[in-house]
Coordinates of C-alpha atoms in Angstrom, one line a residue:
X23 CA 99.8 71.0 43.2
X24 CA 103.2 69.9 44.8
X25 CA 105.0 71.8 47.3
X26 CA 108.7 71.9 47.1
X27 CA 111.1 72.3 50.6
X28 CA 111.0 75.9 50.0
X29 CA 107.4 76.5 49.8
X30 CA 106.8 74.2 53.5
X31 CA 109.9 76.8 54.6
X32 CA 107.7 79.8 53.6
X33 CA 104.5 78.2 55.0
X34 CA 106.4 77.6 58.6
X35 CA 108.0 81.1 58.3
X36 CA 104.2 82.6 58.3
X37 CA 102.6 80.4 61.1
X38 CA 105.7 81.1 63.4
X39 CA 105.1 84.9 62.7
X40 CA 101.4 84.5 63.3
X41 CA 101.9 82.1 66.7
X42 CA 104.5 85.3 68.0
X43 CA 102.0 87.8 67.2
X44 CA 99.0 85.3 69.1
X45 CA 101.5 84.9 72.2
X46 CA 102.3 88.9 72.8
X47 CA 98.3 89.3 72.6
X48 CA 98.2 90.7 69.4
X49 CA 95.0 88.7 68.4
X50 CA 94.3 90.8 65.8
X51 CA 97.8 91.1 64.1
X52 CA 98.0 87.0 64.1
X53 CA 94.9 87.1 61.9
X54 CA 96.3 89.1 59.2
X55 CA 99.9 87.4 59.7
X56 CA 97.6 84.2 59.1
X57 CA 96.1 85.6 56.0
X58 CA 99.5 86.1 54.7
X59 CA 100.2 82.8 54.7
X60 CA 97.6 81.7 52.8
X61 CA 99.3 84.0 50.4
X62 CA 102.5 82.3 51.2
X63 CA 100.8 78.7 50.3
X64 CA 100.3 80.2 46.8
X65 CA 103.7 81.4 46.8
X66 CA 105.2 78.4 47.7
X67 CA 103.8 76.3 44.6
X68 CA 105.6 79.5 42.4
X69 CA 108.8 79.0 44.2
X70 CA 108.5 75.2 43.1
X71 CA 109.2 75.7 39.5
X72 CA 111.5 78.8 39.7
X73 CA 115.4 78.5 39.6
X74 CA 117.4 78.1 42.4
X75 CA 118.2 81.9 43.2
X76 CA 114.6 83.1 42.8
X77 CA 113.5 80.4 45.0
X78 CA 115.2 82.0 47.7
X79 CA 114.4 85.3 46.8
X80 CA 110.8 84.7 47.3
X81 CA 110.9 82.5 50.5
X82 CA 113.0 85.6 52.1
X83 CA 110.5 87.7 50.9
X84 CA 107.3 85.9 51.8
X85 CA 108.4 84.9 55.6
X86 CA 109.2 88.7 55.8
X87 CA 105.3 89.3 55.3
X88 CA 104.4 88.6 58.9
X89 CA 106.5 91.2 60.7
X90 CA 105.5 93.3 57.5
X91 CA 102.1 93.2 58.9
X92 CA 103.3 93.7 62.6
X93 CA 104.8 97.0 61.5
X94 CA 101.9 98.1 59.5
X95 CA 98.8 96.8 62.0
X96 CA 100.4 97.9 65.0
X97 CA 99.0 101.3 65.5
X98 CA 95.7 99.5 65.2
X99 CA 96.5 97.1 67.9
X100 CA 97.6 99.8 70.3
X101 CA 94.2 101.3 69.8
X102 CA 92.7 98.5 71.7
X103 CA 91.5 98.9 75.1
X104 CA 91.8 95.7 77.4
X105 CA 89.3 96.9 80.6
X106 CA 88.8 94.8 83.7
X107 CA 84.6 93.9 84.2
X108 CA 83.1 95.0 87.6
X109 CA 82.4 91.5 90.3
X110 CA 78.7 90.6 89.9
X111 CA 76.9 88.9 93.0
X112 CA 79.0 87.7 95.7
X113 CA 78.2 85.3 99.1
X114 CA 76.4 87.3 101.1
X115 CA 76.3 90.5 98.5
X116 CA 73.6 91.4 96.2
X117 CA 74.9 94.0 93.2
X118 CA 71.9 96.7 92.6
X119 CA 73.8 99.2 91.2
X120 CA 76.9 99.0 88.5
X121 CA 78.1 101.4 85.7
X122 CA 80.9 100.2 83.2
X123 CA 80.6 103.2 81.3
X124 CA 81.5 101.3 78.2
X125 CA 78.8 103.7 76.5
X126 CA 78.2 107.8 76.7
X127 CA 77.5 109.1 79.7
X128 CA 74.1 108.7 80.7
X129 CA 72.5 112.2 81.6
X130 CA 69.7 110.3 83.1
X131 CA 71.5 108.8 85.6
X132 CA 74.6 111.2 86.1
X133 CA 74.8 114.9 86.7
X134 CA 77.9 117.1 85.7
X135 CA 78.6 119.8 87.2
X136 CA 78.7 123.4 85.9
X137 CA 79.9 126.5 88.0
X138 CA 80.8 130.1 87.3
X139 CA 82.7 130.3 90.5
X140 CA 85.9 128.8 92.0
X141 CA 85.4 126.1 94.2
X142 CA 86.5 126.7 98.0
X143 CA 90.5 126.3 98.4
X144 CA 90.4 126.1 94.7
X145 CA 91.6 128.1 91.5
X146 CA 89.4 126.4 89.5
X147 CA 85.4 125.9 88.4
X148 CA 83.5 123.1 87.2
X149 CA 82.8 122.8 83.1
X150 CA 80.5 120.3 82.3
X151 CA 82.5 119.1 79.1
X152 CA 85.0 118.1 81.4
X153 CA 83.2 115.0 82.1
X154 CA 82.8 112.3 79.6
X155 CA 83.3 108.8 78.9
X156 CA 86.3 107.2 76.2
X157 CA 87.5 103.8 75.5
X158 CA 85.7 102.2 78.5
X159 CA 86.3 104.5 81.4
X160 CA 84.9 107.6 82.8
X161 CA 87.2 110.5 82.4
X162 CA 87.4 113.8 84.5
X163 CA 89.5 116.4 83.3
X164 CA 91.2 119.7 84.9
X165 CA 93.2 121.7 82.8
X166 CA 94.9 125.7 82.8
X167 CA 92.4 127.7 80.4
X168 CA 95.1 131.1 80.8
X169 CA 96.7 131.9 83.8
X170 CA 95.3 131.5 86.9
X171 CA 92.2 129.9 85.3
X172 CA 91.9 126.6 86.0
X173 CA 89.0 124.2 84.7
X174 CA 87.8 121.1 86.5
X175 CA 85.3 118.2 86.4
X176 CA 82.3 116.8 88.5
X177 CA 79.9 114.5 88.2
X178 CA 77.3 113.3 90.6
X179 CA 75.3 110.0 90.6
X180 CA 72.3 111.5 92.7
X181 CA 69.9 111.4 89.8
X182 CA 70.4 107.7 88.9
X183 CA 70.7 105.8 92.4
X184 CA 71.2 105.9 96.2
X185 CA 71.5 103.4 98.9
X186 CA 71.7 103.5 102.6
X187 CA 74.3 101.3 103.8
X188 CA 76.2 98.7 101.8
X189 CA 79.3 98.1 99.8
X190 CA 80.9 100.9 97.3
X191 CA 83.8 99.9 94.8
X192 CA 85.2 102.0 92.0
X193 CA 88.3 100.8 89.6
X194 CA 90.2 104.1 88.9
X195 CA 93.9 105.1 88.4
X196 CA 95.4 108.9 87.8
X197 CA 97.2 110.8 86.0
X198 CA 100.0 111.9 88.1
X199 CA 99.2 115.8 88.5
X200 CA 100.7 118.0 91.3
X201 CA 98.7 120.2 92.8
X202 CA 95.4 118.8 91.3
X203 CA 93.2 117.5 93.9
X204 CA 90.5 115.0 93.5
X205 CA 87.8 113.3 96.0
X206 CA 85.5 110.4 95.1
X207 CA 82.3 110.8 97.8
X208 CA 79.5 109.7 99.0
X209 CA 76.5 112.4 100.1
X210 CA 73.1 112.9 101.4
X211 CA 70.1 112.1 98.8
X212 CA 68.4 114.9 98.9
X213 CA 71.0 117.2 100.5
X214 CA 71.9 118.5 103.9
X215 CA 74.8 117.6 105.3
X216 CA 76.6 116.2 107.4
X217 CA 77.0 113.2 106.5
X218 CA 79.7 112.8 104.2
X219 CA 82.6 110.1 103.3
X220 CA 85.7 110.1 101.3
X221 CA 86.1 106.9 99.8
X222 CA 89.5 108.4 98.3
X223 CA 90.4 111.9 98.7
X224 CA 93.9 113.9 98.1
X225 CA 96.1 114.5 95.1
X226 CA 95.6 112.9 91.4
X227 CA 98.0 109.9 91.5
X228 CA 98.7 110.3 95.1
X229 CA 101.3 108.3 96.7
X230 CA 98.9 109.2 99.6
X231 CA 95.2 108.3 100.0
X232 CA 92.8 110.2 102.8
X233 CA 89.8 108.5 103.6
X234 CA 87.7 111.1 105.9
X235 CA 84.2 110.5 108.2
X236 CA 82.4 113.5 108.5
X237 CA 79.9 112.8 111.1
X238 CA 79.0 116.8 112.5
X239 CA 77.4 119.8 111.5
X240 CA 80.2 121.5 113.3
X241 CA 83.0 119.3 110.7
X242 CA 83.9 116.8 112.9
X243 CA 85.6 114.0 111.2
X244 CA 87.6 111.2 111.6
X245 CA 90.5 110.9 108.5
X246 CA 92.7 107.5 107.8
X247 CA 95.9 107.9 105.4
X248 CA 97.1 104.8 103.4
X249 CA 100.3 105.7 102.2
X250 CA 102.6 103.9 98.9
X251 CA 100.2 103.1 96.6
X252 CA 100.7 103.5 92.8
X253 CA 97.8 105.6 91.9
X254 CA 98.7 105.9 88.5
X255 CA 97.8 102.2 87.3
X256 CA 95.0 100.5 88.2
X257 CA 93.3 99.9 91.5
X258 CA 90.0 99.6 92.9
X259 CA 88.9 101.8 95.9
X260 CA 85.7 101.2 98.5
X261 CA 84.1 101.4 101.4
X262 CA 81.6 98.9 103.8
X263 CA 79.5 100.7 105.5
X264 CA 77.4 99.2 108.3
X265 CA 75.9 100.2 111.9
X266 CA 78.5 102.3 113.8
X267 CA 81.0 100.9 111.3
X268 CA 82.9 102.1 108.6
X269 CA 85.4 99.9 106.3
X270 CA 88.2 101.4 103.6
X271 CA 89.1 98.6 100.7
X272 CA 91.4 99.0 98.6
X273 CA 92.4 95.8 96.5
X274 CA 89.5 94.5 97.7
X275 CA 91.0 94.4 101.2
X276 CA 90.2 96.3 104.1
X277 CA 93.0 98.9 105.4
X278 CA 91.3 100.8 108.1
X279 CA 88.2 100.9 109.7
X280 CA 86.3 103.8 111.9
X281 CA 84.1 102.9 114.6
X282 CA 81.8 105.8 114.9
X283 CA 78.1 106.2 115.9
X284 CA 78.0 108.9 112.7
X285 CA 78.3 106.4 110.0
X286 CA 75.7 106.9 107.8
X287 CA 72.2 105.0 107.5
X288 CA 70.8 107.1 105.2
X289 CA 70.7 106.7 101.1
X290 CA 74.0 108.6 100.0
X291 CA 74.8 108.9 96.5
X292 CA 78.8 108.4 94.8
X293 CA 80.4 111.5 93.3
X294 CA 83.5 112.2 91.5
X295 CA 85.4 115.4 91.7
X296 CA 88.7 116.9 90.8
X297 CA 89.9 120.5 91.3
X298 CA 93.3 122.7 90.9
X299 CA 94.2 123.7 94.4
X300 CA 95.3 127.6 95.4
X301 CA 97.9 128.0 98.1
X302 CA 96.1 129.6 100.3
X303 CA 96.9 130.1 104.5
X304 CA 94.8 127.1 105.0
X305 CA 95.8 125.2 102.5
X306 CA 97.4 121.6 102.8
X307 CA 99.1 118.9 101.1
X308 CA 100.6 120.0 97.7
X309 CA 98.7 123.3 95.8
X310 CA 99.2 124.5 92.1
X311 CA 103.1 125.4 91.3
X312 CA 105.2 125.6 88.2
X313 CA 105.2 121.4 88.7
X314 CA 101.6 121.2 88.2
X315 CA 100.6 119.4 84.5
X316 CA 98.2 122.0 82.0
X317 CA 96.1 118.9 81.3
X318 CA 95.7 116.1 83.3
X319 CA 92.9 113.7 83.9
X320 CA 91.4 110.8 86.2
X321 CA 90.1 107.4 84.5
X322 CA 87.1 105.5 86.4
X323 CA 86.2 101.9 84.8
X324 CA 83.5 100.9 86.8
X325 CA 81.8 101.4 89.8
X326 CA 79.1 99.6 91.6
X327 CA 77.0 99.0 94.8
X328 CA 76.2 96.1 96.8
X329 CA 73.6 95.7 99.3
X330 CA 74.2 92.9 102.1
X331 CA 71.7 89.7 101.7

């Protein structure tokens, strides 16, 4: 089969389209931009033997097929999900614990939480449903049910693991939401309290992050604020804890550390929270207004533990 000038024109016209669609990431489209130029091959030896116009006609039409495709595939390709995988072992760090929630929730590991009542400071209480995974992350949501009924999401990793000590990271962003607050935690296997610390703490999508100690039954604590951080796209949040010591990472690098006697040597487990804030006397930092979204949600990729070795 011979191939005229036009048919090697139509063949180059569907690998350019396919080596665009590879280069913006759009695997996926390139393939079927790749299958049409098989088609286009095929084509090609038509064009060959048909008059002058209709050659044309043709090769216009078959280099067209590849941004055809792009315009047909795309909705497909923004369905996919591109999620970042939690660091394994590291010098001098042993992982024990990690959850990439790339599956459902696992009920033998995580608790949700459930409530009839508002939680303290807040308008809203805890449905379980509000807690689930989706495309790779865990999601909490907090939404207005009617009025001044406000539904909002916990989850609590006390039934799958604990550790005294060590390294916690999380990769999380937010919706912005006004008013909504959120805290990601670290308590007391087996309850009792104090201890407790706020890895992250304050308003879904921030600009501001509070990262508290709480060392005393009578609430002492000892609270850092990191301040101009996009909390709406990705970032990863931890803490070090050590004798005495206690470390705030975010980035992976370390923005302010407590020295305090109260940080915690017991096994503590991670917990994820969110809640829609009443303006109440005591109340700080922003609370529920016109401002504040009906529906808004927090996204968790991974989290994981490391213990030193």
């Amino acid at each position: 089969m011979e191939i005229g000038r036009g048919g090697w024109l139509t063949i180059l016209a569907a690998i350019a389209g396919a080596v665009t669609m590879i280069i913006v990431g759009m695997a996926g489209i390139a393939v079927g931009a790749v299958m049409i130029g098989v088609i286009g091959v095929v084509a090609a030896a038509v064009v060959s033997s048909r008059t002058h116009s209709t050659r044309w006609v043709i090769l216009l039409l078959t280099a067209l097929l590849p941004l055809t495709s792009l315009t047909l595939l795309a909705p497909a390709a923004q369905a996919v999900v591109f999620k970042a995988a939690a660091p394994g072992d590291f010098t001098g760090w042993r992982q024990d614990f990690v959850d990439d929630f790339n599956s459902p929730l696992d009920t033998s590991k995580w608790g949700r939480y459930e409530s009839s009542n508002n939680q303290i400071g807040m308008l809203s209480e805890y449905d379980a449903p509000n807690v689930y995974t989706d495309s790779g992350s865990l999601v909490l949501r907090t939404y207005n049910a009617g009025g001044a009924d406000w539904r909002a999401a916990g989850v609590s990793g006390a039934k799958g693991f604990s550790a005294a000590q060590g390294k916690w990271t999380m990769r999380a962003k937010f919706d912005r939401a006004y008013g909504i607050g959120y805290a990601f935690l670290l308590y007391p296997k087996g309850g009792g309290w104090p201890p407790e610390v706020d890895i992250a703490e304050g308003t879904a999508g921030g600009p501001r992050v509070m990262s508290p100690l709480h060392w005393s039954p009578g609430n002492l604590m000892d609270s850092r604020f990191k301040y101009g951080i996009d909390m709406t796209q990705w970032h990863t949040y931890g803490v070090l804890l050590t004798n005495d010591k206690v470390e705030f990472t975010v980035d992976g690098t370390v923005w302010t550390t407590i020295n305090n006697p109260g940080s915690p040597r017991i096994p503590m487990w991670i917990g994820f929270q969110t809640g829609a804030k009443a303006a109440t006397a005591t109340a700080t930092g922003e609370v529920v207004n016109t401002s504040t979204p009906q529906d808004s949600r927090v996204y968790v990729d991974w989290v994981a533990h490391w213990t030193a070795c």
